Short mmCIF file of C-alpha atoms in Angstrom, two decimals:
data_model
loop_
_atom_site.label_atom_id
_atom_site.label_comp_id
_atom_site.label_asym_id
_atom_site.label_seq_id
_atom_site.Cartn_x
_atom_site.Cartn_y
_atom_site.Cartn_z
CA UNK A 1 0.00 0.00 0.00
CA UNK A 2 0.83 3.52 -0.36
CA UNK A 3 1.89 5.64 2.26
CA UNK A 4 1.27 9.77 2.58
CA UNK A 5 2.36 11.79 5.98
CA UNK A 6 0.77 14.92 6.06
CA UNK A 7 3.38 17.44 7.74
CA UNK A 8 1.26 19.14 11.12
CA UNK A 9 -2.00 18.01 12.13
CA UNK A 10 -2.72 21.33 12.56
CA UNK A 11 -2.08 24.27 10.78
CA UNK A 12 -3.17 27.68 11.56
CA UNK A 13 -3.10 31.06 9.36
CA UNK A 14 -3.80 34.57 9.34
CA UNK A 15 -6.92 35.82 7.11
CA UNK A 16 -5.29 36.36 3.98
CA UNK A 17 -2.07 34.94 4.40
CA UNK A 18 -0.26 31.96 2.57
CA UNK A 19 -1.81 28.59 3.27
CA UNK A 20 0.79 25.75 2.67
CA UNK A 21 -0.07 22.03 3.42
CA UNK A 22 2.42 19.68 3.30
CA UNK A 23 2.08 16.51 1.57
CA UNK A 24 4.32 14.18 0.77
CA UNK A 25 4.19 10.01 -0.54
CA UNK A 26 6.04 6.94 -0.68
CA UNK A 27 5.92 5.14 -4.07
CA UNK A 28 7.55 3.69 -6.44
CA UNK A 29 5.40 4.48 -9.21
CA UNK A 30 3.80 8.05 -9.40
CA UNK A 31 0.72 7.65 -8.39
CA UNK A 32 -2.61 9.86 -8.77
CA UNK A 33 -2.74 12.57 -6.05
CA UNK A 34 -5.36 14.02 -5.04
CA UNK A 35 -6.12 16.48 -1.91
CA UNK A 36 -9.94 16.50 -0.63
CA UNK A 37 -11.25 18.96 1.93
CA UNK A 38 -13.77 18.02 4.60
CA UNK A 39 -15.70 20.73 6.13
CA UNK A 40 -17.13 20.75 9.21
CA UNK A 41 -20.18 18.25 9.43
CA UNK A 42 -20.15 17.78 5.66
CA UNK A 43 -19.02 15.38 2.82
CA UNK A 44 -15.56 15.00 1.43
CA UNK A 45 -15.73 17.13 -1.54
CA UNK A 46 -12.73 17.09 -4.39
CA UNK A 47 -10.27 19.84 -4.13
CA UNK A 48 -7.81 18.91 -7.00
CA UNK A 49 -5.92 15.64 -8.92
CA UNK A 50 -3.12 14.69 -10.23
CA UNK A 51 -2.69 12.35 -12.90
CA UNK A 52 -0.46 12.90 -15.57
CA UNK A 53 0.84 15.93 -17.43
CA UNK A 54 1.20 19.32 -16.49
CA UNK A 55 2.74 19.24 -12.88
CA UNK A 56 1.25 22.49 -11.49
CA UNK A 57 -2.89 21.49 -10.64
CA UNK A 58 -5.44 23.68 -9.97
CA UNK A 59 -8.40 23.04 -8.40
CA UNK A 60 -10.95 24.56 -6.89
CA UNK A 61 -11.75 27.95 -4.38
CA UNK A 62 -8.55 29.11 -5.45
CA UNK A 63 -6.29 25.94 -3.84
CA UNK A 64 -3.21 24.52 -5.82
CA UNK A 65 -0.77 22.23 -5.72
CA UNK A 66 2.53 20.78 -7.16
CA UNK A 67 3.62 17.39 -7.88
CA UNK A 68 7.35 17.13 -7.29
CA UNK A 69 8.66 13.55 -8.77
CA UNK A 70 12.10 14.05 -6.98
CA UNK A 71 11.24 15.48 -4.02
CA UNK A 72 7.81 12.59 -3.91
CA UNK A 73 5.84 16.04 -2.85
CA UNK A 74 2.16 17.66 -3.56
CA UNK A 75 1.88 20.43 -1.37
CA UNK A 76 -1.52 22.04 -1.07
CA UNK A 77 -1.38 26.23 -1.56
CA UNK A 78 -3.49 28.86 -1.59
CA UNK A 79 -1.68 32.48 -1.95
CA UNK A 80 -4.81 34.08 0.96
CA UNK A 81 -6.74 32.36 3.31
CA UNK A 82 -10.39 33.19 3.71
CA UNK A 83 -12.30 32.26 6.68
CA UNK A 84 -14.21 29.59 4.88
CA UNK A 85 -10.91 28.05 3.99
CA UNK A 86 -11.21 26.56 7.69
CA UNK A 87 -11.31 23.07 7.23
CA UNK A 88 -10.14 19.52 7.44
CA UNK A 89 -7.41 18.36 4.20
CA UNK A 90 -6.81 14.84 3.29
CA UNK A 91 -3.44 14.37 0.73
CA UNK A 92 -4.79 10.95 -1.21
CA UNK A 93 -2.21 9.24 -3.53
CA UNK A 94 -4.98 6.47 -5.16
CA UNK A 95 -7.31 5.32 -2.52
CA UNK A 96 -5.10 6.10 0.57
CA UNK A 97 -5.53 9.07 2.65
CA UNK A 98 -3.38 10.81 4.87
CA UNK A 99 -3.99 11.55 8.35
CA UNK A 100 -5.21 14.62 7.54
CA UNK A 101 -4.66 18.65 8.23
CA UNK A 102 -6.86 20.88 10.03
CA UNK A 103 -6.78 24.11 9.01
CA UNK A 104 -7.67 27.25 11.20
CA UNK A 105 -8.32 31.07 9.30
CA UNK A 106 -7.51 33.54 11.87
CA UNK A 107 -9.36 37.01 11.64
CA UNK B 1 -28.00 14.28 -10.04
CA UNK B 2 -28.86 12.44 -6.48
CA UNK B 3 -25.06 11.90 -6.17
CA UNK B 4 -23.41 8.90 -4.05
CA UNK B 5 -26.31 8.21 -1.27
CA UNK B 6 -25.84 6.05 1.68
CA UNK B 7 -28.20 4.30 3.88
CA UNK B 8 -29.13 4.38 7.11
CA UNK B 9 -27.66 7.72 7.57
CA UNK B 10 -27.60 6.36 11.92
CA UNK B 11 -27.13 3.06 13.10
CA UNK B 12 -26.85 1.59 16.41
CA UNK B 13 -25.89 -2.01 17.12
CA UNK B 14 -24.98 -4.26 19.99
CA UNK B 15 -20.98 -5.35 20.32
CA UNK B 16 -21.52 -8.94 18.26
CA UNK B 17 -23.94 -8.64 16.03
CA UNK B 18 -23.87 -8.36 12.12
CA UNK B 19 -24.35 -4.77 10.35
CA UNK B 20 -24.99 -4.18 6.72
CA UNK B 21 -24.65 -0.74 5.06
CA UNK B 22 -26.11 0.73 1.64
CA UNK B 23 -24.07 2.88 -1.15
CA UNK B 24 -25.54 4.26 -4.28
CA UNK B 25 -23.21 5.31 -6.56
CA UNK B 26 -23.39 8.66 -8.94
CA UNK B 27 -25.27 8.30 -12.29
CA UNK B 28 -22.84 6.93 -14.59
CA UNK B 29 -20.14 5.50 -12.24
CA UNK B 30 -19.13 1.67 -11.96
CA UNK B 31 -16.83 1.68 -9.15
CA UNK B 32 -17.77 1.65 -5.74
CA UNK B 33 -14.90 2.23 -2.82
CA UNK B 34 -15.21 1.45 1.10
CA UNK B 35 -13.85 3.68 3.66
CA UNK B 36 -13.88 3.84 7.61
CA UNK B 37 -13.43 6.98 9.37
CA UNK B 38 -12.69 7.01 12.98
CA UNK B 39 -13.65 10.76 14.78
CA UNK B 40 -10.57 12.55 14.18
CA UNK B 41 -9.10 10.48 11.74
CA UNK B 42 -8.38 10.32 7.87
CA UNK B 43 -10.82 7.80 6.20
CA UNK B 44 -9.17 4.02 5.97
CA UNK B 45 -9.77 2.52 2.59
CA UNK B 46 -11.19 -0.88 3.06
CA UNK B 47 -11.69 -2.48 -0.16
CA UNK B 48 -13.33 -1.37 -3.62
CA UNK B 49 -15.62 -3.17 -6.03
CA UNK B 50 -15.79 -3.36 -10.01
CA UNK B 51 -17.88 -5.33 -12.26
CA UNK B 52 -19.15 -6.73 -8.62
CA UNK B 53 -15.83 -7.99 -7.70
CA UNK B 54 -13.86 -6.73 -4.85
CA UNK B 55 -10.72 -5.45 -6.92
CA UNK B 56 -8.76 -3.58 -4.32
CA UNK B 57 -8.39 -3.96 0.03
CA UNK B 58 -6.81 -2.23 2.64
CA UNK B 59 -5.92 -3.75 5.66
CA UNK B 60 -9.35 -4.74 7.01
CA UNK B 61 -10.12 -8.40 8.26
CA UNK B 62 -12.56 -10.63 6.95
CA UNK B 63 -14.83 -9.34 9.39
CA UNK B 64 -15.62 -6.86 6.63
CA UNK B 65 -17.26 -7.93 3.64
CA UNK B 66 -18.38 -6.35 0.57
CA UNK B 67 -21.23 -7.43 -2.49
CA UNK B 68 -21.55 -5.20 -5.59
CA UNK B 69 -24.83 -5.52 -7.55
CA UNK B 70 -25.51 -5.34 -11.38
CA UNK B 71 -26.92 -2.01 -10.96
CA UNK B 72 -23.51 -0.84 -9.42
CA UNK B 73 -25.46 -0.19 -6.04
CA UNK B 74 -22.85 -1.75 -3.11
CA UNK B 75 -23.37 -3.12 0.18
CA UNK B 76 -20.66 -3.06 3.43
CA UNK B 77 -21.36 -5.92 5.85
CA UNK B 78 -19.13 -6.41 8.88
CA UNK B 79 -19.63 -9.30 11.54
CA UNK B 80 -19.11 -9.93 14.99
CA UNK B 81 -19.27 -5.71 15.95
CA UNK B 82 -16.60 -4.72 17.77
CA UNK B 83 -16.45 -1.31 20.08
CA UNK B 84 -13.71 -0.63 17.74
CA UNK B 85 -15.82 -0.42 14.54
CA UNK B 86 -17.52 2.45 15.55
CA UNK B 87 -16.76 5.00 13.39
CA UNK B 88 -18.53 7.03 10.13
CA UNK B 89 -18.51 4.95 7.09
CA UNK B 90 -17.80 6.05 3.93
CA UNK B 91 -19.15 5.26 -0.11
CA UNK B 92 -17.25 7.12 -2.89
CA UNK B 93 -18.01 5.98 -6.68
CA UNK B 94 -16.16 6.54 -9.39
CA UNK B 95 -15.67 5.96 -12.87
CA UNK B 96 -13.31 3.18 -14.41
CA UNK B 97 -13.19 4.97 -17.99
CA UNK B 98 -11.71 7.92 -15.93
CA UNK B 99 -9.46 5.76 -14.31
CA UNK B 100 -11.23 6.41 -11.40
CA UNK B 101 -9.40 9.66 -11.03
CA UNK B 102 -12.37 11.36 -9.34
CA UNK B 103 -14.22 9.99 -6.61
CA UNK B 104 -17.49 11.51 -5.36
CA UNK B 105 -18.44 10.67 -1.28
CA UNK B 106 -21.85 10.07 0.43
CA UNK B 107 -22.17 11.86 3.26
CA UNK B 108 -21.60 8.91 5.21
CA UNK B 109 -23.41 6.11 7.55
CA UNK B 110 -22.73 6.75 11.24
CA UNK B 111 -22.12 3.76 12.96
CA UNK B 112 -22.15 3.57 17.18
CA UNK B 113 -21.20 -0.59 18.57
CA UNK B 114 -22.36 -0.54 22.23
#
């Protein structure tokens, strides 16, 4: 199975500051990468993928992220945090998900 | 679009007995995937179905058990309930001719063992 560690449980950011969640996997294959975002007392909803091709991904509410072969890396950014932002993020290569990132906007 | 929908959305059971747990994939997806979410954890895959085969499993025992149907519906069954199983359990469905590169999730079945 694949393995992801998720650098800091927790995370926490100033309102319009740079969010960066680390991410990175163990393979020896790239893999699809994906990052999901949980909020609170909802469903897992689809941030962004990776799957082949262009290494820079952008997904969705402004969030994206880089798949670095050498460095086994897909770090989650977002250039300014909104309060909404404030959520739990899961780094999935395939069906495997990390242990996850909580992520706290500051006003 | 109804989505992925999962039934019940609540379940209670007794340490020992025998649970069984109801996905229905997106329109237009084949693939059906398992996971198990602890409270304050990352969802654990447990296995995924295809063409009602189980094609893919994490590291669940047998205690968990799986059935796809020709209608791509899926069903989770797990014996002999443990404390430990209590948890939120998760459908996602997918697509094969995407490679399965997107996955959308129910909201979940809430399972309590007492």
């Amino acid at each position: 199975a694949q393995s992801v560690t998720q650098l800091g449980s927790h995370v926490s950011v100033s309102e319009g500051a740079l969010v960066l969640l680390r991410c990175n996997y163990s393979s020896s294959v790239p893999p699809y990468l994906f990052w999901y975002v949980q909020y609170p007392n909802q469903g897992l909803q689809l941030l962004l993928k990776y799957t082949t091709g262009a290494t820079l991904v952008k997904g969705i509410n402004g969030f994206e992220a880089e798949f670095k072969k050498s460095e086994t890396s897909f770090h989650l950014t977002k250039p300014s945090a909104h309060m909404s932002d404030a959520a739990e993020y899961f780094c999935v290569p395939r069906f495997y998900f990390g242990t996850g990132t909580s992520l706290t906007v500051i006003p | 679009d109804a989505g992925v929908t999962q039934s019940p959305t609540h379940l209670i059971k007794t340490r020992g007995q025998q649970v069984t747990l109801r996905c229905s994939p997106k329109s237009g997806h084949d693939t059906v995937s398992w996971y198990q979410q602890a409270l304050g954890q990352g969802p654990q895959f447990i296995f995924q179905y295809y063409e009602e085969e189980e094609r893919q499993r994490g590291n669940f025992p047998d205690r968990f058990s799986g059935h796809q149907f020709p209608n791509y519906s899926s069903e989770l069954n797990v014996n002999a309930l443990l404390l430990g199983d209590s948890a939120l359990y998760l459908c996602a469905s997918s697509w094969i001719g995407a490679g399965n590169t997107e996955a959308f999730f129910g909201q979940g079945t809430r399972l309590t063992v007492v």
